[in-house]
Coordinates of C-alpha atoms and ligand atoms in Angstrom, one line a residue:
M1 CA -13.1 33.6 14.8
L2 CA -9.6 33.0 13.5
L3 CA -8.5 31.8 16.9
T4 CA -11.4 29.3 17.0
I5 CA -10.4 27.9 13.7
F6 CA -6.8 27.6 14.8
V7 CA -7.8 26.0 18.1
S8 CA -10.2 23.5 16.4
N9 CA -7.5 22.6 13.8
K10 CA -5.2 21.8 16.6
I11 CA -7.8 19.7 18.3
N12 CA -8.4 17.8 15.1
M13 CA -4.8 17.3 14.3
A14 CA -4.0 13.6 14.0
H15 CA -1.3 12.3 16.2
L16 CA 0.2 8.9 17.2
F17 CA -2.6 8.2 19.7
S18 CA -5.5 9.3 17.6
P19 CA -7.8 6.5 16.5
L20 CA -8.2 5.5 12.9
K21 CA -11.2 3.7 11.4
I22 CA -10.4 1.4 8.5
K23 CA -13.5 -0.3 7.2
N24 CA -14.9 -2.5 10.1
I25 CA -12.2 -1.9 12.6
E26 CA -11.2 1.2 14.7
L27 CA -7.5 1.2 15.6
K28 CA -7.0 2.8 19.0
N29 CA -3.7 4.4 17.9
R30 CA -1.4 4.4 14.8
I31 CA 1.2 1.9 16.1
V32 CA 1.4 -1.3 14.1
V33 CA 3.7 -4.2 14.9
S34 CA 5.4 -4.8 11.6
P35 CA 5.6 -8.4 10.4
M36 CA 8.6 -10.2 11.6
C37 CA 9.5 -13.8 10.7
E38 CA 10.3 -15.9 13.7
Y39 CA 11.4 -19.0 11.8
S40 CA 10.1 -21.1 14.8
S41 CA 7.4 -23.2 13.3
E42 CA 7.3 -26.9 12.4
D43 CA 5.4 -27.6 9.2
G44 CA 4.0 -24.1 9.4
F45 CA 2.3 -24.5 12.8
A46 CA 2.1 -21.6 15.2
N47 CA 3.1 -22.6 18.8
D48 CA 3.5 -21.0 22.2
W49 CA 6.4 -18.9 21.0
H50 CA 4.0 -17.1 18.6
L51 CA 1.4 -16.8 21.3
V52 CA 3.8 -15.2 23.7
H53 CA 5.6 -13.1 21.1
L54 CA 2.5 -11.7 19.5
G55 CA 0.5 -11.7 22.8
S56 CA 3.0 -9.6 24.6
R57 CA 2.9 -6.9 21.9
A58 CA -0.9 -6.9 22.4
V59 CA -0.5 -6.4 26.1
G60 CA 2.1 -3.7 25.2
G61 CA -0.6 -1.4 23.6
A62 CA -0.1 -1.7 19.9
A63 CA -3.3 -1.0 18.0
L64 CA -2.6 -3.6 15.3
I65 CA -0.2 -6.6 15.3
I66 CA 0.6 -8.2 12.0
T67 CA 2.0 -11.7 12.2
E68 CA 5.2 -12.6 10.4
A69 CA 4.9 -13.7 6.7
A70 CA 2.5 -16.7 6.8
A71 CA 3.2 -18.9 3.8
V72 CA 0.3 -19.8 1.6
S73 CA 2.0 -23.1 0.6
P74 CA 4.9 -25.2 1.9
E75 CA 7.1 -24.3 -1.1
G76 CA 6.2 -20.6 -0.5
R77 CA 8.1 -20.6 2.8
I78 CA 11.4 -18.8 3.1
S79 CA 12.7 -21.5 5.5
F80 CA 11.4 -24.7 6.9
G81 CA 10.7 -22.9 10.1
D82 CA 8.3 -20.3 8.6
L83 CA 4.8 -19.8 9.8
G84 CA 2.3 -21.3 7.4
I85 CA -1.4 -21.0 6.7
Y86 CA -1.6 -23.8 4.1
K87 CA -3.4 -26.4 6.2
D88 CA -6.8 -26.2 8.0
E89 CA -5.0 -27.7 11.0
H90 CA -3.0 -24.4 11.3
I91 CA -6.2 -22.5 12.2
A92 CA -6.7 -23.6 15.8
K93 CA -3.5 -22.2 17.3
L94 CA -3.8 -19.0 15.2
K95 CA -7.3 -18.6 16.6
Q96 CA -5.9 -18.8 20.2
I97 CA -3.5 -16.0 19.3
T98 CA -6.2 -13.8 17.7
D99 CA -8.5 -14.4 20.7
F100 CA -5.7 -13.4 23.1
A101 CA -4.9 -10.2 21.1
H102 CA -8.6 -9.2 21.0
A103 CA -9.0 -9.9 24.7
H104 CA -6.2 -7.4 25.3
G105 CA -7.6 -4.6 23.1
A106 CA -5.5 -5.1 20.0
H107 CA -6.5 -5.9 16.4
I108 CA -4.5 -8.5 14.7
G109 CA -3.7 -9.3 11.0
T110 CA -1.7 -11.8 9.2
Q111 CA 0.7 -11.3 6.3
L112 CA 0.0 -13.7 3.5
A113 CA 3.2 -14.5 1.6
H114 CA 4.9 -16.6 -1.0
A115 CA 8.7 -16.5 -1.0
G116 CA 9.1 -17.1 -4.7
R117 CA 12.8 -17.5 -5.6
K118 CA 13.8 -16.6 -2.0
A119 CA 12.3 -19.9 -0.7
S120 CA 14.2 -22.9 0.7
H121 CA 16.7 -21.0 3.0
Q122 CA 18.2 -21.8 6.4
Q123 CA 17.0 -19.8 9.4
P124 CA 19.2 -16.7 9.8
W125 CA 20.8 -18.0 12.9
L126 CA 22.0 -21.0 10.9
G127 CA 23.5 -18.8 8.3
G128 CA 20.5 -18.0 6.2
K129 CA 21.9 -19.6 3.0
Q130 CA 19.8 -21.2 0.3
I131 CA 19.3 -25.0 0.9
P132 CA 19.7 -26.7 -2.5
S133 CA 16.6 -28.6 -3.5
D134 CA 18.2 -32.0 -3.2
Q135 CA 19.3 -31.4 0.4
P136 CA 17.2 -32.1 3.5
N137 CA 14.8 -29.2 4.3
G138 CA 15.3 -27.9 0.8
W139 CA 12.9 -27.7 -2.1
K140 CA 12.5 -26.2 -5.6
S141 CA 11.5 -22.6 -5.7
Y142 CA 9.2 -20.9 -8.2
A143 CA 9.4 -17.4 -9.7
P144 CA 8.1 -15.4 -12.7
S145 CA 11.4 -16.1 -14.5
A146 CA 14.2 -18.7 -13.9
I147 CA 16.6 -16.1 -12.6
A148 CA 18.3 -16.7 -9.3
F149 CA 18.5 -13.9 -6.7
T150 CA 22.3 -14.3 -6.6
E151 CA 24.5 -16.1 -9.0
S152 CA 25.6 -18.7 -6.5
E153 CA 22.0 -19.8 -5.8
E154 CA 20.0 -22.5 -7.6
P155 CA 17.7 -20.8 -10.1
P156 CA 14.0 -21.0 -9.5
L157 CA 11.6 -22.8 -11.9
E158 CA 9.6 -20.4 -14.1
L159 CA 5.9 -20.6 -13.2
D160 CA 3.7 -21.8 -16.0
K161 CA 0.0 -20.9 -16.2
A162 CA -1.1 -23.8 -14.1
G163 CA 1.4 -22.8 -11.4
I164 CA 0.1 -19.2 -11.5
E165 CA -3.5 -20.4 -11.0
K166 CA -2.5 -22.7 -8.2
I167 CA -0.8 -19.9 -6.3
K168 CA -3.9 -17.6 -6.8
T169 CA -6.0 -20.4 -5.2
D170 CA -3.4 -20.9 -2.4
F171 CA -3.8 -17.2 -1.5
K172 CA -7.6 -17.5 -1.6
T173 CA -7.7 -20.6 0.6
A174 CA -5.2 -19.0 3.0
A175 CA -7.4 -15.9 3.2
A176 CA -10.4 -18.1 4.1
R177 CA -8.3 -19.7 6.9
A178 CA -7.2 -16.3 8.1
L179 CA -10.9 -15.3 8.4
A180 CA -11.7 -18.6 10.3
A181 CA -8.7 -17.9 12.6
G182 CA -10.2 -14.5 13.6
F183 CA -7.8 -12.2 11.9
D184 CA -9.1 -8.6 11.4
V185 CA -6.7 -7.7 8.6
I186 CA -4.9 -9.4 5.8
E187 CA -1.7 -7.9 4.5
L188 CA -0.4 -9.2 1.2
H189 CA 3.4 -9.4 1.1
G190 CA 4.3 -7.6 -2.1
A191 CA 7.7 -6.5 -1.0
H192 CA 11.3 -7.5 -0.2
G193 CA 11.9 -9.6 -3.4
Y194 CA 9.3 -12.3 -2.6
L195 CA 7.0 -13.7 -5.2
L196 CA 4.4 -10.9 -5.6
H197 CA 7.3 -8.3 -5.8
E198 CA 9.2 -10.5 -8.3
F199 CA 6.3 -10.2 -10.7
L200 CA 6.1 -6.4 -10.3
S201 CA 9.8 -5.8 -11.0
P202 CA 11.4 -5.7 -14.4
A203 CA 14.6 -6.9 -12.6
S204 CA 13.1 -10.3 -11.8
N205 CA 10.2 -10.6 -14.3
K206 CA 11.4 -11.2 -17.9
R207 CA 8.3 -13.0 -19.0
T208 CA 7.0 -12.5 -22.5
D209 CA 3.3 -13.5 -21.8
E210 CA 0.6 -11.4 -20.3
Y211 CA 2.3 -11.4 -16.9
G212 CA 5.5 -9.7 -18.1
G213 CA 6.8 -6.8 -20.1
S214 CA 4.6 -3.7 -19.6
F215 CA 3.7 -2.2 -16.2
E216 CA 0.1 -3.4 -16.8
N217 CA 1.3 -6.9 -17.4
R218 CA 3.8 -7.0 -14.4
I219 CA 1.1 -5.9 -11.9
R220 CA -1.4 -8.4 -13.3
F221 CA -0.5 -11.2 -11.0
L222 CA -0.8 -9.1 -7.9
L223 CA -4.2 -7.8 -9.0
E224 CA -5.4 -11.3 -9.7
V225 CA -4.2 -12.5 -6.3
I226 CA -6.1 -9.6 -4.7
E227 CA -9.3 -10.6 -6.7
S228 CA -8.8 -14.2 -5.6
V229 CA -8.5 -13.2 -1.9
Q230 CA -11.5 -10.8 -2.2
E231 CA -13.6 -13.8 -3.2
V232 CA -13.5 -15.0 0.4
W233 CA -12.2 -12.0 2.4
P234 CA -15.3 -9.8 3.2
A235 CA -15.4 -6.4 1.6
E236 CA -15.8 -4.7 5.0
N237 CA -12.6 -6.3 6.4
P238 CA -9.4 -4.3 5.8
L239 CA -6.9 -5.5 3.2
F240 CA -3.4 -4.1 3.1
V241 CA -0.6 -4.6 0.6
R242 CA 3.1 -4.2 1.6
I243 CA 5.3 -3.0 -1.3
S244 CA 8.9 -2.2 -1.9
A245 CA 8.2 1.4 -3.0
T246 CA 11.6 1.5 -4.7
E247 CA 14.4 -0.9 -5.5
W248 CA 17.0 1.8 -5.2
T249 CA 18.3 1.0 -8.7
E250 CA 17.9 2.9 -12.0
G251 CA 15.7 1.2 -14.6
T252 CA 13.8 -1.1 -12.2
W253 CA 10.7 -0.6 -10.0
T254 CA 10.5 3.1 -9.0
A255 CA 8.6 5.3 -6.6
N256 CA 6.5 6.6 -9.5
D257 CA 5.5 3.0 -10.3
S258 CA 4.5 2.6 -6.7
V259 CA 2.2 5.6 -7.0
A260 CA 0.7 4.3 -10.2
L261 CA 0.1 0.9 -8.5
A262 CA -1.4 2.5 -5.4
I263 CA -3.9 4.4 -7.5
I264 CA -5.1 1.1 -9.0
L265 CA -5.0 -0.7 -5.6
K266 CA -7.2 2.0 -4.1
D267 CA -9.7 1.5 -6.8
K268 CA -9.6 -2.3 -6.2
G269 CA -10.6 -1.8 -2.5
I270 CA -7.1 -2.0 -0.9
D271 CA -7.1 0.1 2.3
V272 CA -3.5 0.6 3.2
V273 CA -0.2 0.5 1.2
D274 CA 2.6 -0.3 3.6
C275 CA 5.7 1.2 2.1
S276 CA 8.9 -0.6 2.6
T277 CA 11.7 -0.7 0.0
G278 CA 14.3 -3.0 -1.6
G279 CA 15.0 -6.7 -1.2
N280 CA 14.8 -7.8 -4.9
I281 CA 18.2 -6.9 -6.2
A282 CA 21.2 -8.4 -4.5
G283 CA 24.0 -6.2 -3.3
V284 CA 22.1 -2.9 -3.4
K285 CA 23.3 -0.5 -0.8
I286 CA 20.6 1.5 1.0
A287 CA 21.7 4.7 2.9
L288 CA 20.2 3.9 6.3
K289 CA 19.1 6.7 8.6
P290 CA 16.2 7.3 10.9
G291 CA 12.9 7.1 9.0
Y292 CA 14.7 6.4 5.7
Q293 CA 11.6 5.1 4.0
V294 CA 9.1 7.6 5.2
E295 CA 9.4 9.7 2.1
F296 CA 7.9 6.9 0.1
A297 CA 4.9 6.5 2.4
E298 CA 4.4 10.3 2.0
K299 CA 4.7 10.3 -1.8
V300 CA 2.4 7.3 -2.2
K301 CA -0.2 8.8 0.2
K302 CA -0.1 12.3 -1.3
E303 CA -0.1 11.3 -5.0
S304 CA -2.6 8.4 -4.8
G305 CA -4.8 9.4 -1.9
I306 CA -4.6 5.9 -0.3
L307 CA -3.8 5.4 3.4
T308 CA -0.1 4.5 3.9
G309 CA 2.1 2.9 6.5
A310 CA 5.6 4.1 7.1
V311 CA 8.3 1.7 8.2
G312 CA 12.0 1.6 8.8
L313 CA 14.1 2.9 11.6
I314 CA 11.3 4.6 13.4
T315 CA 12.3 4.1 17.0
K316 CA 11.3 7.2 18.9
P317 CA 7.9 8.3 20.1
H318 CA 8.4 11.9 19.0
Q319 CA 9.7 10.8 15.6
A320 CA 6.6 8.5 15.1
D321 CA 4.2 11.2 16.3
E322 CA 5.7 13.8 13.9
I323 CA 5.2 11.6 10.9
I324 CA 1.5 11.3 11.7
Q325 CA 1.2 15.0 12.6
E326 CA 2.8 16.1 9.4
G327 CA 0.5 13.9 7.4
E328 CA 3.4 11.8 5.9
A329 CA 1.7 8.5 6.7
D330 CA -1.4 7.2 8.5
L331 CA 0.2 4.3 10.3
I332 CA 3.6 3.6 11.8
F333 CA 4.9 0.1 11.4
I334 CA 7.6 -0.8 13.9
A335 CA 9.7 -3.9 13.8
R336 CA 13.0 -4.1 15.7
E337 CA 12.1 -1.5 18.4
M338 CA 9.1 -3.7 19.2
L339 CA 11.5 -6.6 19.8
R340 CA 13.6 -4.4 22.1
D341 CA 10.5 -3.1 23.9
P342 CA 7.1 -4.8 23.5
Y343 CA 5.7 -1.9 25.7
F344 CA 6.8 0.8 23.2
P345 CA 3.2 2.1 22.8
L346 CA 2.7 2.5 26.6
R347 CA 6.1 4.2 26.9
A348 CA 5.3 6.4 23.8
A349 CA 2.0 7.5 25.3
H350 CA 3.7 8.5 28.5
E351 CA 6.5 10.4 26.7
L352 CA 3.9 12.2 24.5
G353 CA 1.5 12.9 27.3
H354 CA -1.4 10.8 26.2
E355 CA -3.6 8.8 28.6
V356 CA -4.0 5.2 27.5
T357 CA -5.5 2.2 29.2
W358 CA -2.9 -0.2 30.7
P359 CA -3.5 -3.8 31.4
V360 CA -5.0 -3.9 34.9
Q361 CA -2.4 -6.4 36.0
Y362 CA 0.4 -3.8 35.2
E363 CA -1.4 -0.7 36.5
R364 CA 0.8 -0.3 39.5
A365 CA 3.8 0.2 37.2
K366 CA 2.1 3.0 35.3
W367 CA 4.2 6.1 34.9
Ligands
FMN401 C1 13.4 -10.4 12.6 C2 12.8 -9.7 11.5 C3 11.9 -10.4 10.6 C4 11.2 -9.8 9.6 N1 10.3 -10.5 8.9 C5 9.5 -9.8 8.0 C6 8.3 -10.4 7.5 O1 7.9 -11.6 7.8 N2 7.6 -9.7 6.5 C7 7.9 -8.4 6.2 O2 7.3 -7.8 5.4 N3 9.0 -7.8 6.8 C8 9.8 -8.5 7.7 N4 10.8 -7.8 8.3 C9 11.0 -6.4 8.0 C10 10.2 -5.5 9.1 O3 8.8 -5.7 9.0 C11 10.5 -4.0 8.8 O4 10.0 -3.7 7.6 C12 12.0 -3.7 8.9 O5 12.7 -4.4 10.0 C13 12.3 -2.2 9.1 O6 11.6 -1.8 10.3 P1 12.4 -1.5 11.7 O7 13.5 -0.5 11.4 O8 11.3 -0.9 12.6 O9 13.0 -2.8 12.1 C14 11.5 -8.4 9.3 C15 12.4 -7.8 10.1 C16 13.0 -8.4 11.2 C17 14.0 -7.6 12.0

């Protein structure tokens, strides 16, 4: 009897290649292509770069691919090369990309974003600096408070009520376009010091109205954006939120705040909290090591009961598998290793001894 229980526990044990049903989708494994800005758009339009970049990760066997941050308005772009979802004309190319991903067995989501005070920057390969608002390709940025990210940068304009309402509508319209473009998942970018995160954090939010001060007030904007998105995004479609689970600085946003938020998000119908960290306080040193953010995915998962994604220096199949097996997270988001190897999931399946379907065109290369 004991042996049977032991054996069946083993059989039921989740691993990197076990499927996961989230609302109306079933992910074929736990590997997610983490959002990665390509800074390769003109006026927000996706192009063949995005088709090939995202498409090859679909061919490579990831269960879910999340596009780079897609700006909900032109002024919400980090750079003038960002992907956007602020025009109906953006939908057609995005639809081609989602169709391709679906045809190759992957689900695909988009990350809806507003860069807040981190808008109006050069592409990283041009130096990544802020472009002053009076220079070509520069514009005024907006934030909860008129505090620049670094002292050398032009401060953002503090959002007034009308500005807040406009952004809520921008997220909603963008969500409707995401649906029309065939995305399966929306992830709201509430991390890395961009607008939604700026509202959450006492380091960047010094407002004295109902959007600032207490924890309840600082999370209000995110919750209202979620409600706005939910007006058009069907309840049966998965909705994720990426957060910076800690800012690695005393007296700011903490891991306990993240748990408290996740409990509320779960109640609001959010399916997954994708746990990244940092990005809102300049100069903070993070001690990088393999899986350095997994502990936050684990804490948020265990203390709130919501599904979580782990991200950050997860590069090895066994490492990723162990995180799932140990129940530390439900999904593994992989960014840079996916750039090095779009076929990471196929390689991981081989190394871990799981049989997965290869694209028929590539079958002769199967290990
Ligand atoms: C080129 C590049 C672009 C990125 N763009 C985004 C983005 O658009 N949205 C986001 O939430 N994170 C972005 N990130 C962060 C990644 O999604 C990920 O959280 C981070 O790189 C850590 O994971 P890794 O160690 O697997 O690379 C980006 C990372 C890279 C390398």
